[in-house]
Tab-separated table of C-alpha atoms and ligand atoms in Angstrom:
chain	number	residue	atom	x	y	z
A	1	MET	CA	0.336	0.313	-0.118
A	2	ILE	CA	1.631	3.274	-0.800
A	3	ALA	CA	0.960	6.236	1.774
A	4	ASP	CA	-0.944	8.770	-0.843
A	5	GLU	CA	-3.343	6.381	-1.678
A	6	LEU	CA	-6.937	7.095	-2.375
A	7	VAL	CA	-9.138	6.533	-0.339
A	8	CYS	CA	-13.332	5.720	-1.844
A	9	ARG	CA	-14.211	8.859	-0.092
A	10	GLU	CA	-11.915	10.762	-1.895
A	11	LEU	CA	-12.391	9.251	-4.703
A	12	VAL	CA	-15.735	9.729	-5.644
A	13	GLU	CA	-15.419	13.592	-4.674
A	14	LEU	CA	-13.846	13.207	-7.152
A	15	ALA	CA	-15.196	10.950	-9.288
A	16	SER	CA	-17.778	14.228	-11.295
A	17	ASP	CA	-13.902	15.924	-11.960
A	18	TYR	CA	-12.185	12.853	-13.309
A	19	LEU	CA	-15.082	12.139	-16.051
A	20	ASP	CA	-15.264	15.736	-16.866
A	21	ARG	CA	-11.363	15.109	-17.628
A	22	THR	CA	-10.371	18.451	-15.755
A	23	LEU	CA	-8.472	16.866	-12.588
A	24	PRO	CA	-5.448	17.415	-12.314
A	25	PRO	CA	-2.382	14.352	-13.955
A	26	GLU	CA	-1.447	14.056	-10.565
A	27	ALA	CA	-4.799	13.201	-8.807
A	28	ARG	CA	-6.166	11.628	-12.368
A	29	ALA	CA	-2.900	9.397	-12.191
A	30	ARG	CA	-4.522	8.384	-7.919
A	31	VAL	CA	-7.726	7.733	-9.382
A	32	ASP	CA	-6.378	5.428	-11.704
A	33	ALA	CA	-4.912	4.014	-9.165
A	34	HIS	CA	-7.342	3.066	-7.205
A	35	LEU	CA	-9.399	1.701	-9.405
A	36	VAL	CA	-7.068	-1.453	-9.831
A	37	ASP	CA	-7.209	-2.184	-6.851
A	38	CYS	CA	-11.092	-1.440	-6.288
A	39	PRO	CA	-13.343	-2.567	-7.528
A	40	HIS	CA	-16.777	-0.602	-5.917
A	41	CYS	CA	-14.736	2.383	-6.817
A	42	ALA	CA	-14.854	1.084	-10.809
A	43	ASP	CA	-18.077	-0.069	-10.476
A	44	TYR	CA	-18.893	3.316	-9.448
A	45	LEU	CA	-17.297	5.082	-12.519
A	46	ALA	CA	-18.817	3.110	-15.397
A	47	GLN	CA	-21.860	3.746	-14.020
A	48	MET	CA	-21.261	7.256	-13.559
A	49	ARG	CA	-20.623	7.160	-17.545
A	50	ARG	CA	-22.756	5.212	-18.120
A	51	THR	CA	-25.516	8.014	-17.049
A	52	VAL	CA	-23.232	10.958	-18.414
A	53	ARG	CA	-23.303	9.711	-21.798
A	54	LEU	CA	-27.717	8.917	-21.503
A	55	LEU	CA	-27.621	12.690	-20.275
A	56	GLY	CA	-25.865	13.901	-23.390
A	57	SER	CA	-24.342	16.149	-20.577
A	58	LEU	CA	-22.610	16.103	-16.818
A	59	ARG	CA	-24.365	16.386	-14.459
A	60	THR	CA	-23.096	14.933	-12.422
A	61	ASP	CA	-24.155	16.710	-9.648
A	62	SER	CA	-27.898	15.351	-9.274
A	63	LEU	CA	-25.937	11.163	-9.953
A	64	SER	CA	-23.541	11.890	-7.145
A	65	ALA	CA	-25.842	12.019	-4.944
A	66	GLU	CA	-27.668	9.369	-5.115
A	67	ALA	CA	-24.127	7.493	-6.701
A	68	LYS	CA	-21.759	8.400	-3.816
A	69	ALA	CA	-24.752	7.294	-1.678
A	70	SER	CA	-25.761	2.830	-2.872
A	71	LEU	CA	-21.784	3.393	-3.106
A	72	VAL	CA	-21.467	3.890	1.147
A	73	ARG	CA	-24.122	1.048	0.795
A	74	LEU	CA	-21.839	-0.925	-0.704
A	75	PHE	CA	-18.266	-0.219	1.371
A	76	GLN	CA	-21.195	-0.657	4.900
A	77	ARG	CA	-21.566	-3.611	3.745
A	78	SER	CA	-18.300	-4.944	2.711
A	79	ARG	CA	-17.565	-4.127	6.547
A	80	GLN	CA	-19.723	-6.195	8.107
B	101	ZN	ZN1	-12.329	2.527	-3.669
């Protein structure tokens, strides 16, 4: 485990910028590294990406509240 490894909560915060490609390269690299090890976040981003494609635009503000809640539930379940 590397010292500056991204945690899932951070990824959720960065996800819309990541998809919007406004994330600085360093942060983007951390997200990419996290995704390799975290299927939950990979699913989360894939879902967001699909939704963006369906909507035809990036409207992740309304999405992310709901997606965040479902992600939090996922992690709570996986830690029980
Ligand atoms: Zn994660």
